[in-house]
């Protein structure tokens, strides 16, 4: 068995793990990151949702998510933001700088963005990649939605029909669509995004879009404008009008691009990144974890570290595992908060959220795991992202926000040790 | 209110009702079938999909066993696209009474059901998933049957002979004049529009709802509503159907079916025929019992749970006619209650639906003075697929896709292949789990009887696989937005479809299925904000 030693070990390559590693290495620590899969970041919108709706009126969008989160924390101190409120502004700044530095700029406004989705709904979000930063819809004179005949996951007509019901559009806003034909039978988002990096394909697409363009139009695409690099700027320049990607079902490229860029950044900073490796055992004694065993692709590693950041996610990410009647945290078997006997609600779309989304580990202000009595279970293990209990991100619109802030805080705490 | 006239109105779009419609049409009797929901939304799609060989009933009811065997053979012949002839096993465990096996063997022999004892070593080699302690195992001629397909094949065959179908039409009144039925009042459940159909005869084949329908005519029928819960696994656990060799009870039948396995069932009396909520405790109990036969059962991935309500006819109120067996009852309300032109057919089982229809239509024909004989046992339900057409299908949909589509679509397969040949865009596979193409979805969406995503699901199996519609429902919505009947309220279509899928996922929400549920909630709430959509 190969032995490795690190000051900080991050388990998981989703947003919280990447942030933790980035912050810890920025503080001069020796950092290692191991991850089994790609996590849920690549399945997400790629935007950083902080908080979407008003605490008192959950059907009304909140304009200033930071103020709303302060209100939430007073009302519901057990929410993960209860441990993150103070660090939130600096973590957002750190993220913005990190993205700027790695050439995937994110933009923010003073208030929430209200961005169109492929379903024609609007979703409130806070930090968005430039390629998704659609200006306020009520100021747009015309929208052209571009779909691709071979892409079965995007339908301009669905977007247009529902956008008219869900958004405040300018009174004379022209909505139209075009279905680009690339002479392919079937393409998934990744293959299409890869194709769209080729000048010949771009030319093909441009020539089919141009006849439908009128002046002062905004063009909306599915989130496929480039796989390795964003090509939205090329389209902007060639078409002479703003071009944006909208949120869609996975696979979606903006989340994948963020993940790729951050992983690349970590490697450049000297973080040892080992993907495809699952942590299978942990050596625990005296409320402390000395190291873990990680296995994958025929390798077996014994990794010791001073601080371990648990960023393995919820069920989707693989951090929590369940069997009939039982839920476990997969590595340390940490005590879990399960808010209710019922794991789910009768209504799929209940505004109260599905209980299983809130299951996770309860932590103190240092993100250390606690047991039911409030005692620290492991001193040197820090919990982040979807591993944290008490957050119903699909309804609250705060998944990447909690991941970003908790990852940053864990990285900072680990760096200070 | 619109009005039309027909000889017979059949109430209930289950196996029996559609079988009756076909039988009437083949005998030249003009008929219309009215159904309150989509075809097969009730018990006929909410069972294990077992086409009985009769072996399960051999000890308790020899006549029922014989009927099953005969009907099993008929359905294999007339509807090969609906039946998977995979054979069945009866296995005995150490805790099962050995004397019962002997009794069962004699009863099967008497009913004419072929049984063949299997070498236990061979059994362990072929079906290693089974409990190694199995003491005896026998092969029987059980088959798997697709309820949706049988029903639509019945209706399509009936339509070729002039019959009609009205789905989403609920009966709200039965008009009578001088002790004779004269017509049926209906309401369109989708539009609220009312409709009247004048007729000479009504056949009540409403299954679990038969009592409610009879009550509209002022009659009383006592139907016991017996709910059975079943679960679906995401792959074929065994090659053959597996029954437990003991007196019929809960959790003792596994039926491999297409890409999945259905395991059931339980038995709980309920008050409401629409009560199809699978109970959490029933699911837990089922799995516990099933572990006797398949010890590792808890570790296999479940897709969903569902429940159906068996309509059991309570003896005693029966007219007790000679044609009536102990398993289904044909009620001639002219003799029984003095109401002319009203017949009820209650009880029975899916396997014997054709026979039930034959007996019912024999009586109806006698009353109507029609002498034509029953032809449903001879006429194929759908023409066999031309091998050349299947080859063309393989070129556009791939090998497994073409075979599945041919079986599902029956006579419409040719049209769908032609469309995909003409338009390569239509070859896209929308539902990867069940290999359903856009061409098939588009065809079904325009067939005149599809009003919801659920209707399309029942005809194509779109959304019935592992992802339970998370991806394909959104795609289907998109593809259908071009058709006027689906262009309207996307929120409503999507929400209703996802909610119905949710109902079945919840009782089995652990392991990979909980992960899938979290993905679904992330997509529709986090990414799309469907919960707050206008």
CSV table of N, CA and C in Angstrom, one decimal, chain A residues 43-45 49 53 58-60 117-123 148-155 157-158 161-162 165-167 179 184-187 247-251 314-318 322-327 342-351 354 356-357 359 392-397 399, chain B residues 277 280 283-285 287-288 291 298 302 395-396 423-432 438 470-471 474-482 487-491 494-495 498-499 502-503 506-507 509-512 514-534:
chain,number,residue,atom,x,y,z
A,43,UNK,N,-23.6,18.6,-12.6
A,43,UNK,CA,-25.1,18.5,-12.8
A,43,UNK,C,-25.8,19.8,-12.5
A,44,UNK,N,-25.1,20.7,-11.9
A,44,UNK,CA,-25.8,22.0,-11.5
A,44,UNK,C,-25.9,23.0,-12.6
A,45,UNK,N,-26.5,24.1,-12.3
A,45,UNK,CA,-26.6,25.2,-13.3
A,45,UNK,C,-25.3,25.8,-13.7
A,49,UNK,N,-26.3,30.0,-6.7
A,49,UNK,CA,-27.5,30.5,-6.0
A,49,UNK,C,-27.2,30.7,-4.6
A,53,UNK,N,-35.8,33.1,-2.3
A,53,UNK,CA,-37.2,33.7,-2.1
A,53,UNK,C,-37.2,34.3,-0.6
A,58,UNK,N,-42.5,32.8,0.8
A,58,UNK,CA,-41.7,31.9,0.0
A,58,UNK,C,-42.1,31.8,-1.5
A,59,UNK,N,-43.2,32.5,-1.9
A,59,UNK,CA,-43.5,32.6,-3.3
A,59,UNK,C,-43.0,33.8,-4.0
A,60,UNK,N,-42.4,34.7,-3.2
A,60,UNK,CA,-41.9,36.0,-3.7
A,60,UNK,C,-40.3,36.0,-3.7
A,117,UNK,N,-34.8,29.8,-17.7
A,117,UNK,CA,-34.4,28.4,-17.9
A,117,UNK,C,-35.0,27.9,-19.2
A,118,UNK,N,-34.5,26.7,-19.5
A,118,UNK,CA,-35.0,26.0,-20.7
A,118,UNK,C,-36.5,25.8,-20.7
A,119,UNK,N,-37.1,25.7,-19.5
A,119,UNK,CA,-38.5,25.4,-19.3
A,119,UNK,C,-39.3,26.7,-19.4
A,120,UNK,N,-38.6,27.9,-19.5
A,120,UNK,CA,-39.3,29.1,-19.6
A,120,UNK,C,-39.7,29.8,-18.3
A,121,UNK,N,-39.1,29.2,-17.2
A,121,UNK,CA,-39.3,29.8,-15.9
A,121,UNK,C,-38.1,30.7,-15.6
A,122,UNK,N,-38.2,31.5,-14.5
A,122,UNK,CA,-37.1,32.3,-14.1
A,122,UNK,C,-36.6,31.8,-12.8
A,123,UNK,N,-35.2,31.7,-12.8
A,123,UNK,CA,-34.7,31.3,-11.5
A,123,UNK,C,-33.8,32.3,-10.9
A,148,UNK,N,-31.4,23.1,-31.4
A,148,UNK,CA,-30.7,22.2,-32.4
A,148,UNK,C,-31.5,21.0,-32.6
A,149,UNK,N,-31.7,20.7,-33.9
A,149,UNK,CA,-32.6,19.6,-34.3
A,149,UNK,C,-32.2,18.3,-33.6
A,150,UNK,N,-30.9,18.1,-33.5
A,150,UNK,CA,-30.4,16.8,-33.0
A,150,UNK,C,-30.3,16.7,-31.5
A,151,UNK,N,-30.6,17.9,-30.8
A,151,UNK,CA,-30.5,17.9,-29.4
A,151,UNK,C,-31.9,17.6,-28.8
A,152,UNK,N,-32.0,16.5,-28.1
A,152,UNK,CA,-33.4,16.2,-27.6
A,152,UNK,C,-33.7,16.8,-26.3
A,153,UNK,N,-32.8,17.5,-25.7
A,153,UNK,CA,-33.0,18.1,-24.4
A,153,UNK,C,-33.3,19.6,-24.4
A,154,UNK,N,-33.7,20.2,-25.5
A,154,UNK,CA,-33.9,21.6,-25.5
A,154,UNK,C,-35.0,21.9,-26.6
A,155,UNK,N,-36.0,22.7,-26.2
A,155,UNK,CA,-37.1,23.0,-27.1
A,155,UNK,C,-37.5,24.5,-27.0
A,157,UNK,N,-39.7,26.2,-28.3
A,157,UNK,CA,-41.2,26.5,-28.2
A,157,UNK,C,-41.6,26.4,-26.7
A,158,UNK,N,-41.0,25.5,-26.0
A,158,UNK,CA,-41.4,25.4,-24.6
A,158,UNK,C,-40.9,26.6,-23.8
A,161,UNK,N,-43.1,29.7,-24.9
A,161,UNK,CA,-44.5,29.6,-24.4
A,161,UNK,C,-44.5,30.0,-22.9
A,162,UNK,N,-43.6,29.4,-22.1
A,162,UNK,CA,-43.7,29.6,-20.7
A,162,UNK,C,-43.0,30.9,-20.2
A,165,UNK,N,-45.5,33.5,-19.9
A,165,UNK,CA,-46.4,33.4,-18.7
A,165,UNK,C,-45.6,33.7,-17.4
A,166,UNK,N,-44.3,33.5,-17.4
A,166,UNK,CA,-43.5,33.6,-16.2
A,166,UNK,C,-42.7,34.8,-16.0
A,167,UNK,N,-42.5,35.6,-17.1
A,167,UNK,CA,-41.6,36.7,-17.0
A,167,UNK,C,-42.4,38.0,-17.4
A,179,UNK,N,-34.4,26.5,-35.3
A,179,UNK,CA,-33.9,25.1,-35.0
A,179,UNK,C,-32.8,24.9,-36.0
A,184,UNK,N,-27.0,16.0,-38.1
A,184,UNK,CA,-26.7,14.9,-37.2
A,184,UNK,C,-28.1,14.3,-36.7
A,185,UNK,N,-28.1,13.0,-36.4
A,185,UNK,CA,-29.3,12.4,-36.0
A,185,UNK,C,-29.6,12.7,-34.5
A,186,UNK,N,-28.6,12.5,-33.7
A,186,UNK,CA,-28.8,12.7,-32.2
A,186,UNK,C,-27.4,13.2,-31.6
A,187,UNK,N,-27.5,14.3,-30.8
A,187,UNK,CA,-26.3,14.8,-30.1
A,187,UNK,C,-26.7,15.0,-28.7
A,247,UNK,N,-30.2,28.0,-18.3
A,247,UNK,CA,-30.1,26.7,-17.5
A,247,UNK,C,-30.9,25.6,-18.1
A,248,UNK,N,-30.4,24.4,-18.1
A,248,UNK,CA,-31.1,23.2,-18.6
A,248,UNK,C,-30.8,22.0,-17.8
A,249,UNK,N,-31.5,20.9,-18.1
A,249,UNK,CA,-31.3,19.7,-17.4
A,249,UNK,C,-29.8,19.2,-17.7
A,250,UNK,N,-29.3,18.3,-16.8
A,250,UNK,CA,-27.9,17.8,-17.1
A,250,UNK,C,-27.9,16.9,-18.3
A,251,UNK,N,-26.8,16.7,-19.0
A,251,UNK,CA,-25.6,17.3,-18.8
A,251,UNK,C,-25.6,18.8,-19.3
A,314,UNK,N,-24.4,14.8,-0.7
A,314,UNK,CA,-25.6,14.1,-0.2
A,314,UNK,C,-25.7,12.8,-0.9
A,315,UNK,N,-27.0,12.3,-1.1
A,315,UNK,CA,-27.2,11.0,-1.8
A,315,UNK,C,-26.7,11.1,-3.3
A,316,UNK,N,-27.0,12.3,-3.9
A,316,UNK,CA,-26.6,12.4,-5.3
A,316,UNK,C,-25.1,12.4,-5.5
A,317,UNK,N,-24.4,13.0,-4.6
A,317,UNK,CA,-23.0,13.0,-4.7
A,317,UNK,C,-22.3,11.7,-4.2
A,318,UNK,N,-23.1,11.0,-3.4
A,318,UNK,CA,-22.6,9.7,-2.9
A,318,UNK,C,-22.1,9.8,-1.5
A,322,UNK,N,-28.0,5.0,1.5
A,322,UNK,CA,-29.2,4.5,2.2
A,322,UNK,C,-29.5,3.1,1.8
A,323,UNK,N,-30.2,2.4,2.7
A,323,UNK,CA,-30.8,1.1,2.4
A,323,UNK,C,-32.1,1.2,3.1
A,324,UNK,N,-32.9,0.1,3.0
A,324,UNK,CA,-34.3,0.1,3.5
A,324,UNK,C,-34.3,0.5,4.9
A,325,UNK,N,-34.8,1.7,5.2
A,325,UNK,CA,-35.0,2.1,6.6
A,325,UNK,C,-33.7,2.7,7.3
A,326,UNK,N,-32.6,2.8,6.5
A,326,UNK,CA,-31.4,3.3,7.2
A,326,UNK,C,-30.6,4.2,6.3
A,327,UNK,N,-30.1,5.3,6.9
A,327,UNK,CA,-29.2,6.2,6.2
A,327,UNK,C,-27.9,6.4,6.9
A,342,UNK,N,-40.5,10.5,8.1
A,342,UNK,CA,-40.8,10.4,6.6
A,342,UNK,C,-39.6,11.0,5.9
A,343,UNK,N,-39.1,10.2,4.9
A,343,UNK,CA,-38.0,10.7,4.1
A,343,UNK,C,-38.5,11.7,3.0
A,344,UNK,N,-39.8,11.5,2.6
A,344,UNK,CA,-40.3,12.3,1.5
A,344,UNK,C,-41.7,12.8,1.8
A,345,UNK,N,-42.1,13.7,1.1
A,345,UNK,CA,-43.5,14.2,1.2
A,345,UNK,C,-44.4,13.7,0.1
A,346,UNK,N,-45.7,13.7,0.3
A,346,UNK,CA,-46.6,13.2,-0.6
A,346,UNK,C,-46.5,14.0,-2.0
A,347,UNK,N,-46.4,15.4,-1.8
A,347,UNK,CA,-46.3,16.2,-3.0
A,347,UNK,C,-44.9,16.4,-3.5
A,348,UNK,N,-44.6,15.9,-4.7
A,348,UNK,CA,-43.3,16.0,-5.2
A,348,UNK,C,-42.8,17.5,-5.2
A,349,UNK,N,-43.7,18.4,-5.5
A,349,UNK,CA,-43.3,19.8,-5.6
A,349,UNK,C,-43.6,20.7,-4.4
A,350,UNK,N,-43.8,20.0,-3.3
A,350,UNK,CA,-44.2,20.7,-2.0
A,350,UNK,C,-43.2,21.9,-1.7
A,351,UNK,N,-43.8,23.0,-1.4
A,351,UNK,CA,-42.9,24.2,-1.1
A,351,UNK,C,-42.2,24.0,0.3
A,354,UNK,N,-38.5,18.4,0.1
A,354,UNK,CA,-38.5,17.0,0.5
A,354,UNK,C,-37.5,16.8,1.7
A,356,UNK,N,-35.6,14.4,2.7
A,356,UNK,CA,-34.3,13.8,2.4
A,356,UNK,C,-33.3,14.8,2.0
A,357,UNK,N,-33.7,15.9,1.4
A,357,UNK,CA,-32.7,16.9,1.0
A,357,UNK,C,-32.0,17.6,2.2
A,359,UNK,N,-31.3,16.0,5.1
A,359,UNK,CA,-30.5,15.1,5.9
A,359,UNK,C,-29.0,15.4,5.8
A,392,UNK,N,-32.6,22.9,2.5
A,392,UNK,CA,-33.4,22.3,1.5
A,392,UNK,C,-33.2,23.0,0.2
A,393,UNK,N,-32.0,22.8,-0.4
A,393,UNK,CA,-31.5,23.6,-1.5
A,393,UNK,C,-32.4,23.7,-2.7
A,394,UNK,N,-33.1,22.5,-3.1
A,394,UNK,CA,-33.9,22.7,-4.3
A,394,UNK,C,-35.0,23.7,-4.2
A,395,UNK,N,-35.6,23.9,-3.0
A,395,UNK,CA,-36.7,24.8,-2.8
A,395,UNK,C,-36.1,26.2,-2.4
A,396,UNK,N,-35.1,26.2,-1.6
A,396,UNK,CA,-34.5,27.4,-1.1
A,396,UNK,C,-33.6,28.1,-2.1
A,397,UNK,N,-33.1,27.4,-3.1
A,397,UNK,CA,-32.2,27.9,-4.1
A,397,UNK,C,-30.9,28.4,-3.4
A,399,UNK,N,-28.0,25.8,-3.0
A,399,UNK,CA,-27.1,24.7,-3.0
A,399,UNK,C,-25.6,25.1,-3.2
B,277,UNK,N,-53.0,3.5,-3.6
B,277,UNK,CA,-51.7,3.9,-2.9
B,277,UNK,C,-51.0,2.7,-2.4
B,280,UNK,N,-46.6,1.7,2.6
B,280,UNK,CA,-45.2,1.4,3.0
B,280,UNK,C,-45.0,0.1,3.8
B,283,UNK,N,-45.2,-2.9,1.5
B,283,UNK,CA,-44.0,-3.0,0.7
B,283,UNK,C,-42.9,-3.7,1.6
B,284,UNK,N,-42.8,-3.3,2.8
B,284,UNK,CA,-41.8,-3.9,3.7
B,284,UNK,C,-42.2,-5.4,4.0
B,285,UNK,N,-43.4,-5.6,4.1
B,285,UNK,CA,-43.9,-7.0,4.4
B,285,UNK,C,-43.6,-7.9,3.2
B,287,UNK,N,-41.3,-7.5,0.8
B,287,UNK,CA,-39.9,-7.8,0.6
B,287,UNK,C,-39.5,-8.8,1.7
B,288,UNK,N,-40.0,-8.7,2.9
B,288,UNK,CA,-39.6,-9.7,3.9
B,288,UNK,C,-40.0,-11.1,3.5
B,291,UNK,N,-38.0,-12.6,0.6
B,291,UNK,CA,-36.6,-13.1,0.9
B,291,UNK,C,-36.6,-14.6,1.2
B,298,UNK,N,-33.4,-7.7,-0.7
B,298,UNK,CA,-33.3,-6.4,-0.2
B,298,UNK,C,-32.2,-5.6,-0.9
B,302,UNK,N,-35.0,-1.4,-6.6
B,302,UNK,CA,-36.4,-1.3,-6.9
B,302,UNK,C,-36.7,0.0,-7.7
B,395,UNK,N,-33.1,-0.9,-38.9
B,395,UNK,CA,-32.1,0.1,-39.5
B,395,UNK,C,-32.4,1.5,-39.0
B,396,UNK,N,-33.6,1.8,-38.6
B,396,UNK,CA,-33.9,3.1,-38.1
B,396,UNK,C,-33.9,3.2,-36.5
B,423,UNK,N,-37.9,10.8,-42.1
B,423,UNK,CA,-37.5,11.9,-41.3
B,423,UNK,C,-36.5,11.4,-40.2
B,424,UNK,N,-35.2,11.4,-40.5
B,424,UNK,CA,-34.2,10.9,-39.6
B,424,UNK,C,-34.3,11.5,-38.2
B,425,UNK,N,-34.7,12.8,-38.2
B,425,UNK,CA,-34.9,13.5,-36.9
B,425,UNK,C,-35.8,12.7,-35.9
B,426,UNK,N,-36.7,11.9,-36.5
B,426,UNK,CA,-37.7,11.2,-35.7
B,426,UNK,C,-37.1,9.9,-35.0
B,427,UNK,N,-35.8,9.6,-35.4
B,427,UNK,CA,-35.2,8.4,-34.9
B,427,UNK,C,-34.7,8.5,-33.5
B,428,UNK,N,-34.6,9.8,-33.0
B,428,UNK,CA,-34.0,10.0,-31.7
B,428,UNK,C,-34.7,9.2,-30.6
B,429,UNK,N,-33.9,8.6,-29.7
B,429,UNK,CA,-34.5,7.8,-28.6
B,429,UNK,C,-34.8,8.7,-27.5
B,430,UNK,N,-36.0,8.9,-27.2
B,430,UNK,CA,-36.5,9.8,-26.1
B,430,UNK,C,-36.4,9.1,-24.7
B,431,UNK,N,-36.8,7.9,-24.7
B,431,UNK,CA,-36.8,7.2,-23.4
B,431,UNK,C,-35.7,6.1,-23.6
B,432,UNK,N,-34.5,6.4,-23.0
B,432,UNK,CA,-33.4,5.4,-23.1
B,432,UNK,C,-33.7,4.1,-22.4
B,438,UNK,N,-38.7,9.1,-30.8
B,438,UNK,CA,-39.6,10.3,-31.0
B,438,UNK,C,-40.7,9.9,-32.0
B,470,UNK,N,-37.8,11.2,-15.3
B,470,UNK,CA,-37.1,12.4,-15.0
B,470,UNK,C,-36.6,13.1,-16.3
B,471,UNK,N,-36.0,12.4,-17.2
B,471,UNK,CA,-35.5,13.0,-18.4
B,471,UNK,C,-36.6,12.9,-19.5
B,474,UNK,N,-39.7,15.5,-19.8
B,474,UNK,CA,-39.4,16.9,-20.2
B,474,UNK,C,-39.2,16.8,-21.8
B,475,UNK,N,-38.5,15.8,-22.2
B,475,UNK,CA,-38.3,15.7,-23.7
B,475,UNK,C,-39.6,15.5,-24.4
B,476,UNK,N,-40.5,14.7,-23.9
B,476,UNK,CA,-41.8,14.4,-24.5
B,476,UNK,C,-42.6,15.7,-24.6
B,477,UNK,N,-42.6,16.4,-23.5
B,477,UNK,CA,-43.3,17.7,-23.4
B,477,UNK,C,-42.8,18.6,-24.6
B,478,UNK,N,-41.5,18.6,-24.7
B,478,UNK,CA,-40.9,19.5,-25.8
B,478,UNK,C,-41.3,19.0,-27.1
B,479,UNK,N,-41.2,17.7,-27.4
B,479,UNK,CA,-41.6,17.2,-28.7
B,479,UNK,C,-43.0,17.5,-29.0
B,480,UNK,N,-43.9,17.5,-28.0
B,480,UNK,CA,-45.3,17.6,-28.2
B,480,UNK,C,-45.8,19.0,-28.3
B,481,UNK,N,-44.9,19.9,-27.9
B,481,UNK,CA,-45.4,21.3,-27.9
B,481,UNK,C,-45.9,21.8,-29.2
B,482,UNK,N,-45.5,21.1,-30.3
B,482,UNK,CA,-45.9,21.4,-31.6
B,482,UNK,C,-47.3,21.0,-32.0
B,487,UNK,N,-50.1,21.8,-26.7
B,487,UNK,CA,-49.4,23.1,-26.7
B,487,UNK,C,-49.7,24.0,-25.5
B,488,UNK,N,-50.8,23.6,-24.8
B,488,UNK,CA,-51.3,24.5,-23.7
B,488,UNK,C,-50.4,24.5,-22.5
B,489,UNK,N,-51.0,23.9,-21.4
B,489,UNK,CA,-50.4,24.1,-20.1
B,489,UNK,C,-49.3,23.1,-19.8
B,490,UNK,N,-48.1,23.5,-20.1
B,490,UNK,CA,-46.9,22.6,-19.9
B,490,UNK,C,-46.8,22.3,-18.4
B,491,UNK,N,-47.0,23.3,-17.5
B,491,UNK,CA,-46.8,23.1,-16.1
B,491,UNK,C,-47.7,21.9,-15.6
B,494,UNK,N,-46.6,18.4,-17.0
B,494,UNK,CA,-45.4,17.9,-16.3
B,494,UNK,C,-45.7,17.6,-14.9
B,495,UNK,N,-46.4,18.5,-14.2
B,495,UNK,CA,-46.6,18.3,-12.7
B,495,UNK,C,-47.4,17.0,-12.5
B,498,UNK,N,-45.2,13.9,-13.2
B,498,UNK,CA,-44.2,13.7,-12.2
B,498,UNK,C,-44.8,13.3,-10.9
B,499,UNK,N,-45.9,13.8,-10.5
B,499,UNK,CA,-46.6,13.5,-9.3
B,499,UNK,C,-47.0,12.0,-9.2
B,502,UNK,N,-44.1,9.9,-8.7
B,502,UNK,CA,-43.6,10.1,-7.3
B,502,UNK,C,-44.3,9.2,-6.4
B,503,UNK,N,-45.6,9.1,-6.6
B,503,UNK,CA,-46.5,8.2,-5.8
B,503,UNK,C,-45.9,6.8,-5.7
B,506,UNK,N,-42.1,6.8,-3.9
B,506,UNK,CA,-41.9,7.0,-2.5
B,506,UNK,C,-41.8,5.8,-1.6
B,507,UNK,N,-42.7,4.8,-1.8
B,507,UNK,CA,-42.6,3.6,-0.9
B,507,UNK,C,-41.3,2.8,-1.1
B,509,UNK,N,-38.2,4.3,-1.7
B,509,UNK,CA,-37.2,5.3,-1.9
B,509,UNK,C,-36.0,5.1,-0.9
B,510,UNK,N,-35.1,4.3,-1.4
B,510,UNK,CA,-33.9,4.1,-0.7
B,510,UNK,C,-32.8,3.6,-1.7
B,511,UNK,N,-31.6,3.5,-1.3
B,511,UNK,CA,-30.5,3.1,-2.2
B,511,UNK,C,-30.5,4.0,-3.5
B,512,UNK,N,-30.3,3.4,-4.6
B,512,UNK,CA,-30.1,4.1,-5.8
B,512,UNK,C,-31.4,4.9,-6.2
B,514,UNK,N,-33.3,6.5,-4.1
B,514,UNK,CA,-33.3,7.8,-3.3
B,514,UNK,C,-32.4,8.8,-4.0
B,515,UNK,N,-31.3,8.3,-4.5
B,515,UNK,CA,-30.4,9.1,-5.3
B,515,UNK,C,-31.1,9.7,-6.5
B,516,UNK,N,-31.8,8.8,-7.2
B,516,UNK,CA,-32.6,9.2,-8.4
B,516,UNK,C,-33.6,10.3,-8.0
B,517,UNK,N,-34.2,10.1,-6.9
B,517,UNK,CA,-35.2,11.0,-6.4
B,517,UNK,C,-34.6,12.4,-6.1
B,518,UNK,N,-33.4,12.4,-5.5
B,518,UNK,CA,-32.7,13.7,-5.3
B,518,UNK,C,-32.4,14.3,-6.6
B,519,UNK,N,-32.0,13.6,-7.6
B,519,UNK,CA,-31.7,14.1,-8.9
B,519,UNK,C,-32.9,14.8,-9.5
B,520,UNK,N,-34.0,14.1,-9.4
B,520,UNK,CA,-35.3,14.6,-9.9
B,520,UNK,C,-35.7,15.9,-9.2
B,521,UNK,N,-35.6,15.9,-7.9
B,521,UNK,CA,-35.9,17.1,-7.2
B,521,UNK,C,-35.0,18.2,-7.5
B,522,UNK,N,-33.7,17.9,-7.7
B,522,UNK,CA,-32.7,18.9,-8.1
B,522,UNK,C,-33.0,19.5,-9.5
B,523,UNK,N,-33.4,18.6,-10.4
B,523,UNK,CA,-33.7,19.1,-11.8
B,523,UNK,C,-35.0,20.0,-11.8
B,524,UNK,N,-36.0,19.4,-11.3
B,524,UNK,CA,-37.3,20.1,-11.4
B,524,UNK,C,-37.5,21.3,-10.5
B,525,UNK,N,-36.9,21.3,-9.3
B,525,UNK,CA,-37.0,22.4,-8.4
B,525,UNK,C,-35.8,23.3,-8.5
B,526,UNK,N,-34.6,22.8,-8.3
B,526,UNK,CA,-33.4,23.6,-8.3
B,526,UNK,C,-33.1,24.3,-9.7
B,527,UNK,N,-33.2,23.5,-10.7
B,527,UNK,CA,-32.8,24.0,-12.0
B,527,UNK,C,-34.0,24.7,-12.7
B,528,UNK,N,-35.2,24.1,-12.6
B,528,UNK,CA,-36.3,24.6,-13.4
B,528,UNK,C,-37.3,25.4,-12.6
B,529,UNK,N,-37.3,25.3,-11.2
B,529,UNK,CA,-38.3,26.0,-10.4
B,529,UNK,C,-39.7,25.7,-10.8
B,530,UNK,N,-39.9,24.4,-11.1
B,530,UNK,CA,-41.3,24.0,-11.4
B,530,UNK,C,-42.3,24.2,-10.3
B,531,UNK,N,-41.8,24.2,-9.1
B,531,UNK,CA,-42.7,24.3,-7.9
B,531,UNK,C,-43.3,25.7,-7.9
B,532,UNK,N,-42.7,26.7,-8.5
B,532,UNK,CA,-43.2,28.0,-8.4
B,532,UNK,C,-43.6,28.5,-9.8
B,533,UNK,N,-43.7,27.6,-10.8
B,533,UNK,CA,-43.9,28.0,-12.1
B,533,UNK,C,-45.4,28.5,-12.3
B,534,UNK,N,-45.5,29.4,-13.2
B,534,UNK,CA,-46.8,30.0,-13.5
B,534,UNK,C,-47.4,29.3,-14.7
